[in-house]
CSV table of C-alpha atoms in Angstrom, one decimal:
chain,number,residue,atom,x,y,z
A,1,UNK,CA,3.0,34.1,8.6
A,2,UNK,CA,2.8,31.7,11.2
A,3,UNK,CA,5.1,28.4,11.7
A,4,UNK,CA,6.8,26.3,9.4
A,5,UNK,CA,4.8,23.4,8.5
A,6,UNK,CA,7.1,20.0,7.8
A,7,UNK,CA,6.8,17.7,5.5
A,8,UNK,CA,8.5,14.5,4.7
A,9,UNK,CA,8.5,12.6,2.2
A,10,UNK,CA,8.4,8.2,1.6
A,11,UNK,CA,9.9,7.5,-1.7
A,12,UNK,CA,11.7,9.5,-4.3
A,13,UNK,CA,10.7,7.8,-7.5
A,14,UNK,CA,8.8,9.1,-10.5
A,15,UNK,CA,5.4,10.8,-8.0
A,16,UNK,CA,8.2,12.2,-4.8
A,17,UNK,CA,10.1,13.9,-7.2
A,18,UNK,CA,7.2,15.8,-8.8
A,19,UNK,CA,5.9,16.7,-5.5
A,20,UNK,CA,9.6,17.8,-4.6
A,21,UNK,CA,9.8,19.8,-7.5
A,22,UNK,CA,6.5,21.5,-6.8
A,23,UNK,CA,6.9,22.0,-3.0
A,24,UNK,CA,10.2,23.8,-3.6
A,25,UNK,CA,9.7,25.3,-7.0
A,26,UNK,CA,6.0,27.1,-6.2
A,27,UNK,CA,7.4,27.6,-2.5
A,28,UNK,CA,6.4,31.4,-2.0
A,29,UNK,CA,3.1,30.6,-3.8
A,30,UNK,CA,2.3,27.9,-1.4
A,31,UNK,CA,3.0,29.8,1.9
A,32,UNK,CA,0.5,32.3,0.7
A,33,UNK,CA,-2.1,29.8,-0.3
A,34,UNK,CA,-1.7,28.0,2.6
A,35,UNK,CA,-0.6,30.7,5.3
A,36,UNK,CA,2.8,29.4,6.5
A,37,UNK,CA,6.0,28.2,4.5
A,38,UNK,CA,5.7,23.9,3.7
A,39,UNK,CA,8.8,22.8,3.9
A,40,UNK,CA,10.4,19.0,3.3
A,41,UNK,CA,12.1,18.6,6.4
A,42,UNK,CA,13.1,15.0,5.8
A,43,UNK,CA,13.0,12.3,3.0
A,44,UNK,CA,13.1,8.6,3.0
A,45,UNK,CA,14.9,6.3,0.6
A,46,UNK,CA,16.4,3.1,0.0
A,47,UNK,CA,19.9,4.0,-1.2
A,48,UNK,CA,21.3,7.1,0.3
A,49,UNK,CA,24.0,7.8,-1.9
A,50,UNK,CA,21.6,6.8,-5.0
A,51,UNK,CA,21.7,9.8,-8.0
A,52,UNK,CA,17.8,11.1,-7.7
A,53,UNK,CA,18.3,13.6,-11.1
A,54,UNK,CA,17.3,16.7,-9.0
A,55,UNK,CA,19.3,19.2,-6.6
A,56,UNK,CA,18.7,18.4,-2.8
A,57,UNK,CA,20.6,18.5,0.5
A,58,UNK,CA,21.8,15.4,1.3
A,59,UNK,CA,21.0,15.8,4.8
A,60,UNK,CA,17.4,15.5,4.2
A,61,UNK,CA,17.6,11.9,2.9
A,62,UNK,CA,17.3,9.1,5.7
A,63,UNK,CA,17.2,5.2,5.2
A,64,UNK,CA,15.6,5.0,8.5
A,65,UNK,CA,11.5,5.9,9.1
A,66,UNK,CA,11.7,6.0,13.0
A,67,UNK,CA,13.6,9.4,12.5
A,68,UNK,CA,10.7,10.4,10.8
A,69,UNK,CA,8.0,9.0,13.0
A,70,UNK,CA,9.9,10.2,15.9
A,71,UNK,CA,10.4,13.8,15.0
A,72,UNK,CA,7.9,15.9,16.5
A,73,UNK,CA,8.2,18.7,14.4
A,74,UNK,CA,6.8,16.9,11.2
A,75,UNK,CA,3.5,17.3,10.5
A,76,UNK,CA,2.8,15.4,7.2
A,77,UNK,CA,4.2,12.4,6.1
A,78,UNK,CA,4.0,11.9,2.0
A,79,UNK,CA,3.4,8.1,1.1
A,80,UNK,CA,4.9,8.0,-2.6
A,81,UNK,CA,6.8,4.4,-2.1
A,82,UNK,CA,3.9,2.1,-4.3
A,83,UNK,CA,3.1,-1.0,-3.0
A,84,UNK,CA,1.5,-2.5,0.2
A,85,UNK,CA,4.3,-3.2,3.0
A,86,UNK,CA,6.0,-1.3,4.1
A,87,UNK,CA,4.2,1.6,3.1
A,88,UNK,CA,1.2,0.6,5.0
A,89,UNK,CA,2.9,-0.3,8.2
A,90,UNK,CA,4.4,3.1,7.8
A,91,UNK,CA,1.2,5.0,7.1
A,92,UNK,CA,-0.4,3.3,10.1
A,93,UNK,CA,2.3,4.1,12.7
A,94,UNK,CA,1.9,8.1,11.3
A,95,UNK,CA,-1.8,8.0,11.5
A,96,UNK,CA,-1.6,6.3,15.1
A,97,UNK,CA,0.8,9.0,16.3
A,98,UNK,CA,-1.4,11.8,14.9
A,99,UNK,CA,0.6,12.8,12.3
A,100,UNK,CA,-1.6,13.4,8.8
A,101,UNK,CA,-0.6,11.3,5.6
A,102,UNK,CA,-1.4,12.2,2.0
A,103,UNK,CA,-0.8,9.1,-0.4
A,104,UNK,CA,-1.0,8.5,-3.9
A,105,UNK,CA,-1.3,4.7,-3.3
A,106,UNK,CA,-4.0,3.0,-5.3
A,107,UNK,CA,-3.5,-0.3,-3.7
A,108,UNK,CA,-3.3,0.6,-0.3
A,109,UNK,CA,-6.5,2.8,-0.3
A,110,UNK,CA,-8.5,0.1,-2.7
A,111,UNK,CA,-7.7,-2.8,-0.3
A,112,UNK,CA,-7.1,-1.0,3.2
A,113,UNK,CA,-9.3,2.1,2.9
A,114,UNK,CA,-11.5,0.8,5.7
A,115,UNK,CA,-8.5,0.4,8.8
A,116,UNK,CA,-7.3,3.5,7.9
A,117,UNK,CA,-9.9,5.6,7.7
A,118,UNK,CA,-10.5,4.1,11.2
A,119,UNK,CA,-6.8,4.9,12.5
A,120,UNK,CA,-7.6,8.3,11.3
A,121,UNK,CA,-10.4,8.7,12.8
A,122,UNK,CA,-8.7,7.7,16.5
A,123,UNK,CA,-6.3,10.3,16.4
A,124,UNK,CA,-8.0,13.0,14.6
A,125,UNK,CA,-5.4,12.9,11.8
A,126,UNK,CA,-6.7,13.5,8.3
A,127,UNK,CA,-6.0,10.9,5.3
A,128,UNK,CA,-5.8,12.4,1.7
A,129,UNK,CA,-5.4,10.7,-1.2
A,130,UNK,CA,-6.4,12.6,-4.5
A,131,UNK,CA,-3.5,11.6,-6.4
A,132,UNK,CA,-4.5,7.8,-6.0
A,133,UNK,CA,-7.1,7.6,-8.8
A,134,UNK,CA,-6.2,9.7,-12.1
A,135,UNK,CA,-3.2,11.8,-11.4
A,136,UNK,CA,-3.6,15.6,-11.7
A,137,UNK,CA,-7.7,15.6,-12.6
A,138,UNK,CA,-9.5,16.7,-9.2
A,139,UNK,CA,-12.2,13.7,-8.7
A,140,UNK,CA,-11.7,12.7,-4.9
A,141,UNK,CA,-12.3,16.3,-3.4
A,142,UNK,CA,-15.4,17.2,-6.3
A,143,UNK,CA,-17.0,13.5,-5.1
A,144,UNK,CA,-16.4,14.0,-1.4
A,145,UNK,CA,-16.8,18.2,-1.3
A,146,UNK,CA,-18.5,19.6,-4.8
A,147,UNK,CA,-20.4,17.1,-5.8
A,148,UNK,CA,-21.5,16.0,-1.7
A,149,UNK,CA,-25.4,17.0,-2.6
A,150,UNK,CA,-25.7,14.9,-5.0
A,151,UNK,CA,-26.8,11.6,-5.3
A,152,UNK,CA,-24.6,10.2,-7.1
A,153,UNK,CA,-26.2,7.7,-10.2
A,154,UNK,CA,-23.1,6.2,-12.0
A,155,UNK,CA,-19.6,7.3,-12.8
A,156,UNK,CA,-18.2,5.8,-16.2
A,157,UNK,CA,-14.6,6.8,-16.7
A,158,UNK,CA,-10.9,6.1,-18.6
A,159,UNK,CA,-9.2,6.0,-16.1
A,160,UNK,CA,-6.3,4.0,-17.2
A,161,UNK,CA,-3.3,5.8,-19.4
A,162,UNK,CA,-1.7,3.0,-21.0
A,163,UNK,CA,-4.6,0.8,-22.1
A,164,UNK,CA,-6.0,4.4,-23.5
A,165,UNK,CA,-2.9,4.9,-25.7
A,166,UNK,CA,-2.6,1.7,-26.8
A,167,UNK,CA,-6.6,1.5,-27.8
A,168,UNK,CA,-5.9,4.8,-29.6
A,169,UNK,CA,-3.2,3.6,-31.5
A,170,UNK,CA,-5.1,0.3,-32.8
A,171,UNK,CA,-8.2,3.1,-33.7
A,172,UNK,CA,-5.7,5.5,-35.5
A,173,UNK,CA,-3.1,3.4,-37.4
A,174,UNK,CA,-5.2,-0.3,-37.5
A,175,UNK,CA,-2.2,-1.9,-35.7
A,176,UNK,CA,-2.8,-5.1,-33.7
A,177,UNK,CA,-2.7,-5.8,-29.8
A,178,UNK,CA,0.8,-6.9,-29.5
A,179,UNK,CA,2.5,-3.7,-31.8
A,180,UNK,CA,0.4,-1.2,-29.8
A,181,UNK,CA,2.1,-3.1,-26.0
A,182,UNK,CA,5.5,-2.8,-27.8
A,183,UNK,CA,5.4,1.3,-28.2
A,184,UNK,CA,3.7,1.8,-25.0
A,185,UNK,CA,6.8,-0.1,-23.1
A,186,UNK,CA,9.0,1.7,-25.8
A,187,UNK,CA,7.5,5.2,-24.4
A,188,UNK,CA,7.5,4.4,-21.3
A,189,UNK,CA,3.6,4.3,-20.5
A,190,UNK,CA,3.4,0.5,-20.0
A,191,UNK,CA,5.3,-1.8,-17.5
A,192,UNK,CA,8.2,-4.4,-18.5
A,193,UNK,CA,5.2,-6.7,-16.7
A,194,UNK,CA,1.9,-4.8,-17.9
A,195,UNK,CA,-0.3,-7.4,-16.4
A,196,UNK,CA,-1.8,-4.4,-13.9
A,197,UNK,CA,-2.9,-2.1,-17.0
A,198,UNK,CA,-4.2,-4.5,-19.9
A,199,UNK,CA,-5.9,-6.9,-17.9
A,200,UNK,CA,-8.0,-4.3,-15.9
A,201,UNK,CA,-6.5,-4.7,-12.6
A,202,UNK,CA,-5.4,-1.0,-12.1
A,203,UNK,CA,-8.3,0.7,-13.5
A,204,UNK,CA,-10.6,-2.2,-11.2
A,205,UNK,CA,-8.9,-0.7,-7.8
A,206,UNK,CA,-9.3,2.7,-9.3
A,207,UNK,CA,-12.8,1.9,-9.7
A,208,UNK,CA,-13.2,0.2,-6.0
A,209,UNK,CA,-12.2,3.7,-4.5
A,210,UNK,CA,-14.5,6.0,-6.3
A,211,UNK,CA,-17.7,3.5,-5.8
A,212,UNK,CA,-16.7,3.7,-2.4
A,213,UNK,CA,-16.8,7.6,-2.3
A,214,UNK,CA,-19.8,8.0,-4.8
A,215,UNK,CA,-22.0,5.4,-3.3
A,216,UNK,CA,-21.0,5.8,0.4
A,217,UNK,CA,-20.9,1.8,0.6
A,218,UNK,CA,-17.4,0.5,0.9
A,219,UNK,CA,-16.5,-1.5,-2.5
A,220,UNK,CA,-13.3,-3.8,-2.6
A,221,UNK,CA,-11.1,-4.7,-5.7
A,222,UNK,CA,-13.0,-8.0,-5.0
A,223,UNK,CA,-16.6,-6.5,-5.8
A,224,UNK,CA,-15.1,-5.0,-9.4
A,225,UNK,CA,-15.8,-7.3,-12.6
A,226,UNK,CA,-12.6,-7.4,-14.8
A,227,UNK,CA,-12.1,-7.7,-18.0
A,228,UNK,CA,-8.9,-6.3,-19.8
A,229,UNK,CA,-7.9,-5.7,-23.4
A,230,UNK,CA,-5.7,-8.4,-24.4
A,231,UNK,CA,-8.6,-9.9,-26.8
A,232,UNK,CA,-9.1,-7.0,-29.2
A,233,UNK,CA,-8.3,-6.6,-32.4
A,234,UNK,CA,-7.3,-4.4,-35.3
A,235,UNK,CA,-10.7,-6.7,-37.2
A,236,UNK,CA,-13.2,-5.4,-34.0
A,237,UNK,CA,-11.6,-1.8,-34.1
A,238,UNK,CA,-12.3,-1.4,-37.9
A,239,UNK,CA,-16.0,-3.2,-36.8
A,240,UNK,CA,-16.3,-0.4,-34.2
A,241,UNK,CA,-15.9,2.0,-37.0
A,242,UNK,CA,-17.8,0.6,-39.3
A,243,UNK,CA,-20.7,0.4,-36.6
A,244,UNK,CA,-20.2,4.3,-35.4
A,245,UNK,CA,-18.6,3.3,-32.4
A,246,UNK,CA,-15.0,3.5,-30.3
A,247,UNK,CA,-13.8,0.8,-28.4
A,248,UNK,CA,-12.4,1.9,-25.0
A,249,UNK,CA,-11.5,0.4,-21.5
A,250,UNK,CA,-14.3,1.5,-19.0
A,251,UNK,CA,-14.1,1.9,-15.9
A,252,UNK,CA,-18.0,1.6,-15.0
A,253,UNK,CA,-20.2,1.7,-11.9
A,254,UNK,CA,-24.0,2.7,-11.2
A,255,UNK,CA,-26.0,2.4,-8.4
A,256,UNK,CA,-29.4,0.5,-8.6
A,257,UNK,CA,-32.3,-0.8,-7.1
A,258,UNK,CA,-30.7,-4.4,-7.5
A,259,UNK,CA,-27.2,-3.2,-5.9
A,260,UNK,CA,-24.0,-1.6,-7.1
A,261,UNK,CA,-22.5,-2.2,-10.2
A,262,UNK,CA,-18.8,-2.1,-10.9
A,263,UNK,CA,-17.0,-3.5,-13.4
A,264,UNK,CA,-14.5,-2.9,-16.0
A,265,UNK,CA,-13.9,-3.9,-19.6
A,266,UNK,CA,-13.5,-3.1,-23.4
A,267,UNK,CA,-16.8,-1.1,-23.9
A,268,UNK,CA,-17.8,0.3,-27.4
A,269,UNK,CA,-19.5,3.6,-27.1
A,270,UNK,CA,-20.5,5.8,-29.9
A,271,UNK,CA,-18.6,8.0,-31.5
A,272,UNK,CA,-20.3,11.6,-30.5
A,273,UNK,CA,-19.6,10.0,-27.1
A,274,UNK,CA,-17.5,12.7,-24.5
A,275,UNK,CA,-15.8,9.7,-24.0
A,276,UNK,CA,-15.2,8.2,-27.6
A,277,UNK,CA,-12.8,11.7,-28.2
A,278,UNK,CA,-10.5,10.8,-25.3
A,279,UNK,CA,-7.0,9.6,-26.8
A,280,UNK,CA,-3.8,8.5,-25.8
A,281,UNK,CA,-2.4,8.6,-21.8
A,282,UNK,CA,-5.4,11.2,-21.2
A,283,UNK,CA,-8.1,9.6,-18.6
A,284,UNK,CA,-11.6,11.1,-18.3
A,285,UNK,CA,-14.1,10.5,-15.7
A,286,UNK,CA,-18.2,11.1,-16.4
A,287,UNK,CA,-20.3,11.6,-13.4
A,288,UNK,CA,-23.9,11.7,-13.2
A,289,UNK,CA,-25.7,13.0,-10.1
A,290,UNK,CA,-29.1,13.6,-9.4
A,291,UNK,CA,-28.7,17.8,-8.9
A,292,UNK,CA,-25.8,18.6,-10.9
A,293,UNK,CA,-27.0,16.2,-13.9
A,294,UNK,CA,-23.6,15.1,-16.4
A,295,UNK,CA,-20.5,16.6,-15.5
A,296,UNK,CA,-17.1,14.9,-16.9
A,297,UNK,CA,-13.4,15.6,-15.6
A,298,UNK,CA,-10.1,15.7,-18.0
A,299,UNK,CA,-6.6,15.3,-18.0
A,300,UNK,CA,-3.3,13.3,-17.6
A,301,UNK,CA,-4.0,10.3,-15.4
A,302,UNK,CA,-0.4,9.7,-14.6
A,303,UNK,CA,3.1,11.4,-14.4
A,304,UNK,CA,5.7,13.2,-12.0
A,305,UNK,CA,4.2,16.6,-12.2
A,306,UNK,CA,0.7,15.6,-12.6
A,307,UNK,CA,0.2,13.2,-9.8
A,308,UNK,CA,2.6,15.7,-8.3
A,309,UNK,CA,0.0,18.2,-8.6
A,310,UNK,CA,-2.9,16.5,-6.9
A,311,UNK,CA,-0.1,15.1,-3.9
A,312,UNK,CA,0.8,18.9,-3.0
A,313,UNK,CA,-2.9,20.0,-3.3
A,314,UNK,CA,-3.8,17.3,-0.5
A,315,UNK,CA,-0.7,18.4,1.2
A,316,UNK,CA,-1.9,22.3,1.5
A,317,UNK,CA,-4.8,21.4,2.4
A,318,UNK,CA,-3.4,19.3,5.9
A,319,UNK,CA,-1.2,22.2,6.2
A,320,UNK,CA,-4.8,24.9,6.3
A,321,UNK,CA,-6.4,22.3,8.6
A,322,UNK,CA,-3.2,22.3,11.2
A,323,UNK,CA,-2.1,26.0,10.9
A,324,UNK,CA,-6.0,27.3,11.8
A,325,UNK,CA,-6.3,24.1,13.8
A,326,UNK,CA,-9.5,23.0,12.1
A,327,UNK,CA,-11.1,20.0,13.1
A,328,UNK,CA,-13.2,17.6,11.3
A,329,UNK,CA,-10.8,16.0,8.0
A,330,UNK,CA,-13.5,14.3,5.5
A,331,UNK,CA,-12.9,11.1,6.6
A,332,UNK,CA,-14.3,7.7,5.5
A,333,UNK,CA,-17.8,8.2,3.6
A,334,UNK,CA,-19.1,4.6,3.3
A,335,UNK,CA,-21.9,4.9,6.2
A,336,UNK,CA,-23.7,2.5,4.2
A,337,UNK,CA,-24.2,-0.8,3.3
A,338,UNK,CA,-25.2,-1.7,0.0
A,339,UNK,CA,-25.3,-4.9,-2.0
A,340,UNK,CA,-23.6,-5.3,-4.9
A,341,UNK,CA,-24.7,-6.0,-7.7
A,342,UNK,CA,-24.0,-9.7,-9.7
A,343,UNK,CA,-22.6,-9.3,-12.9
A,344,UNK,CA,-25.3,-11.9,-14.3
A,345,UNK,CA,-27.9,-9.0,-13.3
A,346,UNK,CA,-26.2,-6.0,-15.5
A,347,UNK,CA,-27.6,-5.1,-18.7
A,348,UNK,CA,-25.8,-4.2,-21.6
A,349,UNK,CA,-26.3,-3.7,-25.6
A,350,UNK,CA,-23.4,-6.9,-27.0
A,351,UNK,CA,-21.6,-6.4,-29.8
A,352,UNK,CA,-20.4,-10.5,-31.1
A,353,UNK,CA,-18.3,-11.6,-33.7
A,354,UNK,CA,-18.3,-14.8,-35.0
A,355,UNK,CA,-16.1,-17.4,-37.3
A,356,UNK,CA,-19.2,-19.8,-38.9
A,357,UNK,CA,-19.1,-22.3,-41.8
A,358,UNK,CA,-20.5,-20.6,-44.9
A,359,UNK,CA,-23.6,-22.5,-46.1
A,360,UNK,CA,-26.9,-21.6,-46.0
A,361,UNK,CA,-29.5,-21.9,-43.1
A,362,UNK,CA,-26.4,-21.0,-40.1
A,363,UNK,CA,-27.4,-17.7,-39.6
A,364,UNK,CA,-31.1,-18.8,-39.3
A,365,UNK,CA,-29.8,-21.1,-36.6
A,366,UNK,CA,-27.3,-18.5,-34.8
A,367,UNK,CA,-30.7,-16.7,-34.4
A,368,UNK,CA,-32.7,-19.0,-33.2
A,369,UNK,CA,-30.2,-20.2,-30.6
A,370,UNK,CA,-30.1,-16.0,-29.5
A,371,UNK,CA,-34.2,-15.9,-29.7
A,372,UNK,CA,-34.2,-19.2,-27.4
A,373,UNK,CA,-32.9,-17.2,-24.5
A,374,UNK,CA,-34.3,-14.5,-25.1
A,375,UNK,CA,-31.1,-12.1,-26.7
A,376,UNK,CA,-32.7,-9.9,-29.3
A,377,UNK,CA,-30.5,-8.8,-32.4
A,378,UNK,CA,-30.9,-5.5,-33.5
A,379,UNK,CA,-28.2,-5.1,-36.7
A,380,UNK,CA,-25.9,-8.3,-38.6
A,381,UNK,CA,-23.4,-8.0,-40.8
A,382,UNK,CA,-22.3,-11.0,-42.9
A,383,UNK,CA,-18.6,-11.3,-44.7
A,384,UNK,CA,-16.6,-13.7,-46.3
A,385,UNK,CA,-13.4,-14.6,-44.8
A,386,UNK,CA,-11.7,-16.9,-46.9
A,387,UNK,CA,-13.4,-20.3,-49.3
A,388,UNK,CA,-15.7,-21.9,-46.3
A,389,UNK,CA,-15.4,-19.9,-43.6
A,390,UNK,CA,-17.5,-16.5,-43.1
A,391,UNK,CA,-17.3,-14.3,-40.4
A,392,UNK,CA,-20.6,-12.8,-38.9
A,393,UNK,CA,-20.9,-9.5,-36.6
A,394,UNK,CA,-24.1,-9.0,-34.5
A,395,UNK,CA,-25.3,-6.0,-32.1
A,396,UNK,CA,-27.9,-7.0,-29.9
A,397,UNK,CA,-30.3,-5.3,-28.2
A,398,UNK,CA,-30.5,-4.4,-24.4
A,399,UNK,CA,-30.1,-7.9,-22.2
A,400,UNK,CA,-29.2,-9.0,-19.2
A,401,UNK,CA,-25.7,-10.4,-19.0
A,402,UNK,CA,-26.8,-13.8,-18.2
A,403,UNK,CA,-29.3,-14.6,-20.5
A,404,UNK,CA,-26.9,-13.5,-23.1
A,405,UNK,CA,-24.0,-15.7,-22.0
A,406,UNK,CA,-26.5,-18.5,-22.0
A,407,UNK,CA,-27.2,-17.8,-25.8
A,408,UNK,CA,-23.5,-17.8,-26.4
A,409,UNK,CA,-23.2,-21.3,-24.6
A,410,UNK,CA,-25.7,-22.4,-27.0
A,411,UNK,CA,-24.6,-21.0,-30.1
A,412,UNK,CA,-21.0,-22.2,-29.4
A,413,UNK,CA,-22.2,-26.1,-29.7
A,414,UNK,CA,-23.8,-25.6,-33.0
A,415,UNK,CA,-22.0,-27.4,-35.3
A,416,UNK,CA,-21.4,-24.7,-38.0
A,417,UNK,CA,-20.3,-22.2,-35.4
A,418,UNK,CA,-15.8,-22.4,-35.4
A,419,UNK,CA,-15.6,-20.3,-32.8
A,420,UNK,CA,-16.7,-17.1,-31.0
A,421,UNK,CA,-14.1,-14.8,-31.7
A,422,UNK,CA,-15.0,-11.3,-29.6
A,423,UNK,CA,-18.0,-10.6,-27.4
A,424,UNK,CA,-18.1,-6.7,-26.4
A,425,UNK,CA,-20.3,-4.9,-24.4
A,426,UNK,CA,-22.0,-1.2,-25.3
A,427,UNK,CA,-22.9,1.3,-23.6
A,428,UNK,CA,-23.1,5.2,-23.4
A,429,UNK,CA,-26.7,5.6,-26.2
């Protein structure tokens, strides 16, 4: 075998300490696979007397990144801190003095993809980041490498772990928004501030990276439409069922002849959907391309060893590119320039539920107002609520998004009309 490649690692939270684990538990296996020993030569950290929970040398640890950026021996510098500064100040500096970085750092690639694919690029470093997106399930390298043929049509996808759970836990047991938050914090899968998951906002960067790669047009967390989860309830999950749907948080984006469109929000898709069967902190991601037709990939989106998994991979595979001094890393892949798409433009099936005054002639009127803009309904179910009020469930047809949030304007004045209570798009018939 030939030299020792070194490694070293930023951060060793939840993700470093898989990839530690990995690195130094598959050791032997690795050396083979790659063709020389990886080994972490140094780690950074905050606290250097801090209790990790795993066996290490303490002579590895350093508080200080210029002993990494100046040690000429390390190859690879591992970005597992989270967050923008300082891990992208760091990531540039490694890139800029030619060292190769692999990162698991949504953020960072979502909103500064473009400058470091460029500082890359300068120095002939490569920049790998498959653990950024869904944890352990391959999709950067099948997009950029597998899947490179294709023409890529849309990618719709789960692809965040705690929103899943809790969704599956509203579909399974009936319980309502709030319970479902409380035993994902409980477990561990959502933040003491889960803002990020709920409200879209991870999934949306997640998104922003993969539209990039698929469309080869760069999209920003800007570009992605958000809406999160925080306004279902246990009534529209049993309404799902009732209508032979599951509701879900979609991650979806398709390119058209009007642009790219990228948005995420609750979505109801049928039930004999590849998607509908997905439960708790699993994440799938559907891809459709031109040549290869539907493919979908499966597994845990998050965790130590999964993310751990995907991190190493990227790190093996800098390791084959310096040891038989390959050149030519997959850089950056957006050589185009593509509109996107306006949300107003998107089409989507709408499922609506409302809270009306129960007396004849308001449906007739809820219709007409729909009709006027030119929203057709395709199914309504009618129930009583309590002595006056009735609540009224509609599933439109196929319409564009603006003409069917200019029927809602207008059926929102009518005087019987309380209030709109949920307005869900579907997709995936």
């Amino acid at each position: 075998m030939q030299q020792t490649i070194k490694v070293a690692l930023l951060g060793l939270g939840t993700v470093g300490r898989g990839v530690y684990r990995i690195l130094t538990g598959n050791a032997v296996n690795i050396a083979h696979k790659v063709g020389a020993p990886v080994e972490i030569s140094r780690i950074l950290v905050r606290d250097l007397t801090r209790d990790r929970g795993i066996l290490l040398d303490p002579a590895l640890l350093t508080d200080n990144y210029q002993d990494i950026l100046d040690d000429p021996e390390i190859d690879i510098v591992v970005e597992v801190m989270g967050g923008i500064h300082p891990a992208l100040d760091y990531v540039m500096a490694a890139l800029k003095r030619g060292k190769s970085v692999v990162t698991a750092n949504k953020d960072m690639i979502a909103l500064h993809g473009k400058e470091l694919f460029a500082a890359a690029a300068a120095s002939g470093a490569g920049l790998l980041f498959e653990g950024s997106v869904a944890g352990g399930i391959p999709i950067i390298r099948p997009l950029k490498q597998c899947l490179a043929a294709n023409r890529i049509q849309e990618i719709m996808g789960i692809i965040n772990g705690t929103t899943n759970y809790m969704l599956s836990k509203m579909t399974r047991e009936g319980v309502d928004f709030d319970r479902a938050l409380r035993e994902a914090q409980a477990k561990g899968y959502a933040e003491a501030d889960p803002t990020a998951d709920v409200e879209g906002l991870d999934a949306a960067r997640k998104l922003a990276i993969l539209a990039s790669i698929a469309f080869n047009s760069r999209v920003t967390l800007n570009d992605v439409y958000v809406e999160g989860i925080s306004k279902i309830t246990a009534r529209d999950i049993a309404y799902a069922r009732e209508l032979n749907y599951v509701i879900k948080l979609l991650a979806i984006a398709k390119e058209t002849s009007e642009g790219i469109e990228v948005r995420v929000h609750p979505t109801m898709i049928p039930q004999n959907h590849p998607l509908a069967s997905v439960n708790d902190v699993f994440n799938a991601i559907f891809v459709r391309g031109d040549a290869v037709g539907d493919t979908m990939f499966y597994g845990r989106g998050a965790g130590e060893l999964p993310t751990g998994s995907a991190v190493a991979a990227d790190i093996m595979d800098a390791a084959r590119h310096i040891i038989h001094k390959v050149p030519g890393f997959i850089g950056c892949t957006c050589y185009e320039e593509k509109p996107i798409k306006p949300m107003a433009l998107t089409e989507s099936k709408f499922y609506i539920r409302l809270m009306v005054a129960d007396r004849p002639g308001v449906l007739a009127s809820i219709a007409y107002a729909f009709g006027d803009k030119e929203v057709s309904l395709a199914s309504v179910i009618q129930k009583h609520t309590d002595g006056d009020r009735a609540e009224i469930v509609m599933v439109t047809h196929r319409v564009r998004e603006q003409n069917l949030q200019d029927a809602l304007h207008l059926v929102e004045c009518l005087s019987p009309v309380d209030r709109i209570a949920n307005c869900i798009r579907v997709e995936g018939e």
